Every structure is written in structure tokens, then in C-alpha cells.
Coordinates of C-alpha atoms in Angstrom, one line a residue:
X1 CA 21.1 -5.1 -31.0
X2 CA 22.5 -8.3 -32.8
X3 CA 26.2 -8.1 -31.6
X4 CA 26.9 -11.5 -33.7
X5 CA 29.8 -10.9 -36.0
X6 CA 33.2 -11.3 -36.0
X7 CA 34.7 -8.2 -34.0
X8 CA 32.2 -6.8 -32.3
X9 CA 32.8 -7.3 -29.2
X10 CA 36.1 -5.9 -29.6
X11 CA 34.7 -2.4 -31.1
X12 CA 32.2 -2.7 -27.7
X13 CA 35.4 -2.3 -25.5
X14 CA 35.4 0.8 -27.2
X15 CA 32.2 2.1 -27.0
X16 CA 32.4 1.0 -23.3
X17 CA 35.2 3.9 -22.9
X18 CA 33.0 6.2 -24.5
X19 CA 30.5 5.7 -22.3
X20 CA 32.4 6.0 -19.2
X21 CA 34.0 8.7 -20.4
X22 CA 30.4 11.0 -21.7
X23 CA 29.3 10.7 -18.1
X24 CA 26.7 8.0 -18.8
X25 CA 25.3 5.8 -16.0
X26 CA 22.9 3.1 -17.2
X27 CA 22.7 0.7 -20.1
X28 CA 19.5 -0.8 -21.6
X29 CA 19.3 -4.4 -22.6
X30 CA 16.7 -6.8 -23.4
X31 CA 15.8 -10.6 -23.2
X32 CA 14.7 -10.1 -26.9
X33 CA 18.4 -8.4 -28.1
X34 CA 20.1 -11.8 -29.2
X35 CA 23.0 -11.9 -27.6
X36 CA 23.2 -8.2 -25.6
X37 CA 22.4 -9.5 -22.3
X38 CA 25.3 -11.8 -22.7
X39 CA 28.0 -9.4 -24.1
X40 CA 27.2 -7.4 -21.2
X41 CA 28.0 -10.0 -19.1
X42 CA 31.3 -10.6 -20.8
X43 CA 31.9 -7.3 -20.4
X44 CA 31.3 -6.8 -16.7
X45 CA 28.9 -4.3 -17.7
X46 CA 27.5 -4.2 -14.8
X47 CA 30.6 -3.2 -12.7
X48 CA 30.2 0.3 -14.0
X49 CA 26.7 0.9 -14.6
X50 CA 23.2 0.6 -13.9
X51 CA 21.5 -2.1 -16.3
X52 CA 18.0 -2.3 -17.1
X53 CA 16.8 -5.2 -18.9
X54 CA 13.1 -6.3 -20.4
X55 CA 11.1 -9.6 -19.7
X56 CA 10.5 -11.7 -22.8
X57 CA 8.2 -9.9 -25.2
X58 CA 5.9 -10.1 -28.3
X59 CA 4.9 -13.4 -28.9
X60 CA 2.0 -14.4 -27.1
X61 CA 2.3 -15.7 -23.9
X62 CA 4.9 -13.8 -22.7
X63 CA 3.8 -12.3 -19.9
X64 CA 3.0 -15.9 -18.1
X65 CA 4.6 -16.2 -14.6
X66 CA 6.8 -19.4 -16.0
X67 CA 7.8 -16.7 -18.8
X68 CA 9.0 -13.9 -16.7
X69 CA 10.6 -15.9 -14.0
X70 CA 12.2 -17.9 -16.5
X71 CA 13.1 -14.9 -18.2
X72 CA 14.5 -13.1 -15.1
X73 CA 16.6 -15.9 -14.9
X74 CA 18.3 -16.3 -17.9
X75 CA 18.7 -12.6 -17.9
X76 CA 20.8 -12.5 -15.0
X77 CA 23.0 -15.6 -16.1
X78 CA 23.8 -14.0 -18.9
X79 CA 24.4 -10.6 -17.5
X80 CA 26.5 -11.7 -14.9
X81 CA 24.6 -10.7 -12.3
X82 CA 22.0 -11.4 -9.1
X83 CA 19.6 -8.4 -9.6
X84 CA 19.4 -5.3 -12.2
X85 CA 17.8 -1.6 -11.8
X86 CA 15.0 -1.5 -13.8
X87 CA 13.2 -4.7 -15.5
X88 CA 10.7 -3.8 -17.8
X89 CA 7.4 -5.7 -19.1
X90 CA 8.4 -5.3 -23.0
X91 CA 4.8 -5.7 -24.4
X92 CA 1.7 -6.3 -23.5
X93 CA 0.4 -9.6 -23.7
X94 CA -3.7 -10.4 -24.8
X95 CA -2.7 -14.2 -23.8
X96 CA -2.2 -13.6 -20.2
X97 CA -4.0 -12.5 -17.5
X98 CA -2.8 -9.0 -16.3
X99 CA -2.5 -10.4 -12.5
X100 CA -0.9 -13.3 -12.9
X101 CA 1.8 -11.1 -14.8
X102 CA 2.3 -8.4 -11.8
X103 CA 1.9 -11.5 -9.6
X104 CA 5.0 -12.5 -11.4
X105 CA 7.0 -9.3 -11.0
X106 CA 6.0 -9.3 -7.7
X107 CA 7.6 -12.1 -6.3
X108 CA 10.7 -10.8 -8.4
X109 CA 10.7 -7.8 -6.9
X110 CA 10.3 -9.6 -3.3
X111 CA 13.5 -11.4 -3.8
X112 CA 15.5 -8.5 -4.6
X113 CA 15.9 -8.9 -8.4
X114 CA 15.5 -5.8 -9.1
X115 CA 15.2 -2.1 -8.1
X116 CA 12.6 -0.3 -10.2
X117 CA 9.5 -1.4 -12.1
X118 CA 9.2 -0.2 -15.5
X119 CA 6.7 -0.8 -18.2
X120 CA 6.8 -0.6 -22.2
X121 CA 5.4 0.2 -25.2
X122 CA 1.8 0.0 -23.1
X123 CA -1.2 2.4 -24.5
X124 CA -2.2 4.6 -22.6
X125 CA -5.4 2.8 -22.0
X126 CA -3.1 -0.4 -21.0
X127 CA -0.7 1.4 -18.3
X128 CA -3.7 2.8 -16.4
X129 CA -5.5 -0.8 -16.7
X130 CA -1.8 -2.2 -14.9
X131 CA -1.6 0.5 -12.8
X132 CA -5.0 0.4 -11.1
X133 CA -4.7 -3.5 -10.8
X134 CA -1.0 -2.9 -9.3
X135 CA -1.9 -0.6 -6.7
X136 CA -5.2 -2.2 -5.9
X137 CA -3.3 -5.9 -5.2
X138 CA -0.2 -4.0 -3.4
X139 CA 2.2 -4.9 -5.9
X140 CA 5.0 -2.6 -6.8
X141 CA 4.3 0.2 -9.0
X142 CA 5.7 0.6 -12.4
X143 CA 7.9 4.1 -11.9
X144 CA 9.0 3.9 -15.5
X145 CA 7.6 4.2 -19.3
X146 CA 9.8 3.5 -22.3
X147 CA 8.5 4.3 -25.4
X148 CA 8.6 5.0 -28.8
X149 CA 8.9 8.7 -29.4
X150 CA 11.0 11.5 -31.8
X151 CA 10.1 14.3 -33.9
X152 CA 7.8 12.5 -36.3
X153 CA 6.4 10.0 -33.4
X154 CA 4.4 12.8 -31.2
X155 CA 1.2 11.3 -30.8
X156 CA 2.1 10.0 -27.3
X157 CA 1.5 13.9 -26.1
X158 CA -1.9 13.9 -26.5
X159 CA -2.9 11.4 -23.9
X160 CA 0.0 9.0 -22.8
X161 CA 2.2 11.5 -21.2
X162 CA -0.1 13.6 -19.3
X163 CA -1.5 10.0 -18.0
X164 CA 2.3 9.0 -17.0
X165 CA 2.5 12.4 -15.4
X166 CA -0.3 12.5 -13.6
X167 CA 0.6 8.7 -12.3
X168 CA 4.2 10.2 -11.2
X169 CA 6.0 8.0 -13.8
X170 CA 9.0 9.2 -15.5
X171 CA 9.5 8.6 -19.8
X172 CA 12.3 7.2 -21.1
X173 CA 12.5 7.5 -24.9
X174 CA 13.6 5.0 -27.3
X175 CA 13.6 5.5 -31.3
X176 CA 14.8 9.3 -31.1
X177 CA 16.4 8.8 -34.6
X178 CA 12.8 7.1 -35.7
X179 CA 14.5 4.1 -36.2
X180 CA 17.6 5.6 -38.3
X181 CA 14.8 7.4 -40.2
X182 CA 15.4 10.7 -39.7
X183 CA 19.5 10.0 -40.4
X184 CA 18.7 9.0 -44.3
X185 CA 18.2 10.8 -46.9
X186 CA 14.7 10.4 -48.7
X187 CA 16.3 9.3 -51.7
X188 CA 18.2 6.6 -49.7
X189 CA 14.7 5.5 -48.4
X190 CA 13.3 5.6 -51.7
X191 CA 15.9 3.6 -53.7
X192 CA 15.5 0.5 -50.9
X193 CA 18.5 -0.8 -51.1
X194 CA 19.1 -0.1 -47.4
X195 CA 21.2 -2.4 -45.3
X196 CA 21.3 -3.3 -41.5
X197 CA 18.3 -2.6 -39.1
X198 CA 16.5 -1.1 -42.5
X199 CA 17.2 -4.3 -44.6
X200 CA 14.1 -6.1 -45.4
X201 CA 15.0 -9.2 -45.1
X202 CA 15.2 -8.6 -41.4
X203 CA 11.8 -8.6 -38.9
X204 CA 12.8 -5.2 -37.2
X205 CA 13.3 -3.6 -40.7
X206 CA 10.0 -4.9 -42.2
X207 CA 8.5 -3.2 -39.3
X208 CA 10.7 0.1 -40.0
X209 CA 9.7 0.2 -43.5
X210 CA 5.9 -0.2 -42.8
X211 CA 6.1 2.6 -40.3
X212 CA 7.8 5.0 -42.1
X213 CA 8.7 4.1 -45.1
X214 CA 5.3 5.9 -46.7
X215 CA 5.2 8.6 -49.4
X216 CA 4.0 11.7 -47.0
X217 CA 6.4 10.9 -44.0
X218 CA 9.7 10.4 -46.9
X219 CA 8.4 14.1 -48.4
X220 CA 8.4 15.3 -45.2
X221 CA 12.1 14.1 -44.8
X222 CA 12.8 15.7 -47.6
X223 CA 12.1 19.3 -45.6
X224 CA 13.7 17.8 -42.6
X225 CA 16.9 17.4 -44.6
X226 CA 16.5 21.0 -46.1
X227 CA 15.8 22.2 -42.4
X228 CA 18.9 21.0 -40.9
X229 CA 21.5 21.5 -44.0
X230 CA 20.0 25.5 -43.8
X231 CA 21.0 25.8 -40.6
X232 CA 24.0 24.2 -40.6
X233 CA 23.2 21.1 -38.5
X234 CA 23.6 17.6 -39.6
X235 CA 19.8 15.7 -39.3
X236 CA 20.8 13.6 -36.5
X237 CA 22.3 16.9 -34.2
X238 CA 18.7 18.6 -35.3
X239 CA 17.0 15.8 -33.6
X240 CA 18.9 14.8 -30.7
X241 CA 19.0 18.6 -29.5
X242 CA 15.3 18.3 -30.3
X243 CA 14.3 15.1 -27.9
X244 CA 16.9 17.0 -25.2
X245 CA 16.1 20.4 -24.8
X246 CA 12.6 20.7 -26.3
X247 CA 10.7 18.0 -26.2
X248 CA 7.6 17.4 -23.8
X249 CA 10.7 14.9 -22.0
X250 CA 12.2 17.1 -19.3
X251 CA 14.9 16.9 -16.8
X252 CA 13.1 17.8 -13.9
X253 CA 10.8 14.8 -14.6
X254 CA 13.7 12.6 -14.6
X255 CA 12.9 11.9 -18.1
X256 CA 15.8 10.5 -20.8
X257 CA 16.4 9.2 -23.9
X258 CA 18.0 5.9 -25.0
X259 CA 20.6 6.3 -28.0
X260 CA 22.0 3.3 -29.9
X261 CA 25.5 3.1 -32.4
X262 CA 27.3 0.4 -33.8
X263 CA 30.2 2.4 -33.7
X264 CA 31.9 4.5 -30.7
X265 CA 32.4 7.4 -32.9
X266 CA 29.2 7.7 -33.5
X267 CA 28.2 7.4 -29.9
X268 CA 31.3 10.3 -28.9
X269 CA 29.4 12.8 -31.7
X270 CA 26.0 11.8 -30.0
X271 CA 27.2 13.0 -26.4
X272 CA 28.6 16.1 -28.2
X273 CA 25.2 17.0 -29.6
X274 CA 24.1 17.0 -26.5
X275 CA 26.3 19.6 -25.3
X276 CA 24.9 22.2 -28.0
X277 CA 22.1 23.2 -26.3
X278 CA 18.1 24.2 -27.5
X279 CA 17.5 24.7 -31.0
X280 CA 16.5 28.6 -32.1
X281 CA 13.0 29.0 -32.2
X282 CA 12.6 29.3 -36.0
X283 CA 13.6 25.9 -36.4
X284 CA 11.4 24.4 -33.6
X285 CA 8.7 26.6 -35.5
X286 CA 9.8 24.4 -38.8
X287 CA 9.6 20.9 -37.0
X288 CA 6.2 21.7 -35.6
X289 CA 5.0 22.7 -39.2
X290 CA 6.7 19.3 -40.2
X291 CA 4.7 17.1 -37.3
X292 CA 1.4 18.9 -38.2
X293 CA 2.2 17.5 -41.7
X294 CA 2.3 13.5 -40.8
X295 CA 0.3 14.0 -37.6
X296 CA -3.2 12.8 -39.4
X297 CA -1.1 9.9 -40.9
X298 CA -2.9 6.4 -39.8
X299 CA -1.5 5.8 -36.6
X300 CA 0.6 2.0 -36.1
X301 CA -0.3 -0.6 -34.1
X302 CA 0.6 0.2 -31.0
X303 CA 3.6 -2.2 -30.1
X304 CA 2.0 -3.7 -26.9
X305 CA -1.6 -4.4 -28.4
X306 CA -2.6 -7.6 -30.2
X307 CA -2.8 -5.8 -33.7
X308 CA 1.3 -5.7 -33.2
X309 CA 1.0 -9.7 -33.6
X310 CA -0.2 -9.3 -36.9
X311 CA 2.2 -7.2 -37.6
X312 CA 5.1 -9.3 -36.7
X313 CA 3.0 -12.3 -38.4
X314 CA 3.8 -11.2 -41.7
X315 CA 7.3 -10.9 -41.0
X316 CA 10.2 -14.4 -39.7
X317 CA 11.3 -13.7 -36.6
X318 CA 13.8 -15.7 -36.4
X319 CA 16.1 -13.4 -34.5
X320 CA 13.9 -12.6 -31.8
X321 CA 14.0 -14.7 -28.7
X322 CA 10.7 -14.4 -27.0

């Protein structure tokens, strides 16, 4: 979120109606989002819903005690407020001790600056490593994983999720659009001329284009477009009924996903998606088919792991605040 120009915070009134209005109860922010954390605040966000927010992230060193408490506190400045649901460690961080870190949330947690512990964009090899170290020390428990995941990003079913479900912690899904990828048409992804968070001139869409932006995932777009216009869906409505109804998230896990617009119209034709229901079972037979395709691509760097730095080292980032 880079809520910087001219307007925007007028067309955020709006989409604040449209939240209240489709029944939704929590906003997610971040120390990194330049300049959320502090249209939130401007907006009294908080007054009407539960806000989680993220400690700094990425760059290394993040995850020092001076960091998070630092961060904590220029959170809640900016958010107008003395304690939020859910704060989140954003990354990992190879830099830092792991106990000085949950040392640091600890004594957050202690002085009532927050309700719920939640982790991000953590291996799964990385949230069992914090988890036995948090529950050995006494610390506070992380209750909730957000993490990248949609129809073409499965890979964390094979061993995350059973790991977070086995640890009683519920997922909360970012990405469900694949960054905007599964929106576009593969001839909009090949021409490159894309603007906004797919621009390359920007850090978060170099990262967009190195993750998907790869001749076998923009064929199978290609299908996924086919799938959706054959059944008279638009790709977004495909996907978002998809990561609802059938999904490994469920409801009785507590489970969500986190949806992102720039514009409250958008955001109105989101909730209504959701009202449509599960997809027919030829489809979900065609999406499978289409995972099964990509699945054997090289995996990413996982966000939270050092390989991520070099990732982000080839790329300014000059709008991230870490």
C-alpha cells in the first residue's frame, strides 16, 4: 500500500464505507506499507475495526529488540492508538538471534500492546524452530500465519499447513490474486508495459515479475483465462470463490484471506464474489490440472529466509521502510 498521491485518502473514506458496510472486521497494515499505518490513523481506523500491524521487516537486522520496540512504537503513533490485535513478525531475520526477538515481543505483549501473536512469511522449518523456543522460554505463542498463497502458490499444503494445524495456528492468506497475476491477461503480462504494483521500476514489482512473470506459469494463464470466460466468471470471481470455499483455508479453522483494492468498487465486487458460493466441481477439476502444471516450477525464495535478501538486493528499495 503506497497511499501517497493526491486524493487518496479521500477515495479511502470510501472504501472505509464499503467496508463497514460488507460486514468486515479487521484491517491489516504494516510498518513496511509507507504511509498506511498513518492513514489509518487519520482515519480513526481503529474506532471501527480490529487492526493488525507487522514489526519492521526484510532488511537485516530487523528482528533486534531496539527494532521491534522501536517499531511498536512508531506503529502506534501513527495508528492512533495504545495497542493493536494482532502484530506480526514480517520476516525472518538470519541477523538476529531468534530469543532476543521473542524476548522482544514478549515484553510487548506484557505491556498490553497487543492481543495476538502472529508470525509471517516463516518456512515451515522456521515457525517450528520459533515455536519450540517460544514455548520452551514461556513466551507467548504465535496463534497466527500469514502467508503467501492462491491457486498457483499451493506449495504451502504439503508441509506448512499441516505443521500450523497440528500447532493449533490459524492461516491467514495474503496474495489470493497472486499479486494481480491471476487478474491480467497473458498478453498484458507479456507486452510488459504494466503499471502500478507490476511496474518494474518499482521493488515489489521486480519481485512480481521474477515470481511469475515466467513462460510456463503466463501459458498456464492463458487456460486460466479460458477457464473462467467458459464458465462465465470473470478471473478474479474464479479465484476468490476458489481461496473461500475450496481451498485447504477453512472457516472452522478460523482461517481468512486478506484482499487489497485501490478502488471501493472494486472492493464492493470483491465482497459480492464472496457471496457466490463453491465453484462446480468441473472447474475445481480444471484448476487442479492447472497447479499440477506449475507445481514442479523452481520454487522462490521463501520470503522470510536469507535467499529473500538477495532477492531484494538486486532491486532499490527505496519505498520500503524497514
Amino acid at each position: 500500500m503506497r497511499h501517497q498521491e493526491p486524493g487518496h485518502f479521500r477515495r479511502m473514506v470510501e472504501e472505509q464505507r464499503v467496508v463497514k458496510t460488507g460486514g468486515i472486521t479487521d484491517i491489516d497494515t504494516a510498518y513496511l506499507y509507507v504511509n498506511s499505518e498513518k492513514l489509518l490513523g487519520q482515519l480513526n481506523a481503529a474506532r471501527d475495526f480490529n487492526i493488525h500491524t507487522k514489526a519492521p521487516g526484510v532488511v537485516p537486522g530487523c528482528m533486534s529488540r531496539e527494532s521491534i520496540l522501536k517499531g511498536m512504537e512508531n506503529s502506534l503513533q501513527e495508528l492512533g492508538v495504545d495497542h493493536v490485535e494482532v502484530y506480526y513478525l514480517h520476516t525472518a531475520d538470519p541477523a538476529t538471534p531468534l530469543y532476543e526477538t521473542l524476548a522482544a515481543i514478549q515484553k510487548l505483549y506484557n505491556e498490553g500492546k497487543f492481543r495476538v501473536f502472529g508470525i509471517s512469511n516463516l518456512s515451515a522449518e522456521e515457525v517450528q524452530r520459533l515455536y519450540n523456543l517460544a514455548k520452551e522460554s514461556s513466551f507467548i505463542l504465535p496463534s497466527v500465519y500469514q502467508g503467501n498463497y492462491n491457486p498457483v502458490a499451493r506449495h504451502a499444503e504439503k508441509d506448512l499447513f499441516p505443521l500450523l494445524r497440528r500447532l493449533g495456528i490459524k492461516i491467514y492468506a495474503y496474495s489470493p490474486l497472486a499479486g494481480g497475476f491471476l487478474a491480467k491477461t497473458a498478453n498484458e503480462i507479456r507486452g510488459d508495459k504494466l503499471g502500478g504494483r507490476w511496474s518494474r521500476d518499482d521493488p515489489v514489482g521486480q519481485i512480481y515479475h521474477k515470481l511469475y512473470n515466467r513462460p510456463s506459469l503466463v501459458s498456464v494463464l492463458e487456460k486460466w483465462e479460458q477457464l473462467a470466460h467458459e464458465n462465465g466468471m470473470k478471473m478474479v470471481e474464479m479465484a476468490y470463490r476458489w481461496m473461500l470455499y475450496n481451498s485447504a483455508l477453512k472457516t472452522e479453522f478460523d482461517d481468512s484471506i486478506i484482499v487489497g483494492t485501490r478502488r471501493a468498487s472494486l472492493l464492493a465486487e470483491t465482497l459480492e464474489f464472496g457471496r457466490r458460493g463453491s465453484l462446480e466441481e468441473h472447474v475445481l477439476l480444471q484448476i487442479d490440472a492447472i497447479w499440477r502444471l506449475v507445481e514442479h516450477e523452481v520454487r522462490p525464495p521463501e520470503i522470510s529466509t536469507s535467499s529473500f535478501f538477495a532477492y531484494l538486493s538486486q532491486a532499490p528499495v527505496d519505498n520500503m521502510r524497514g
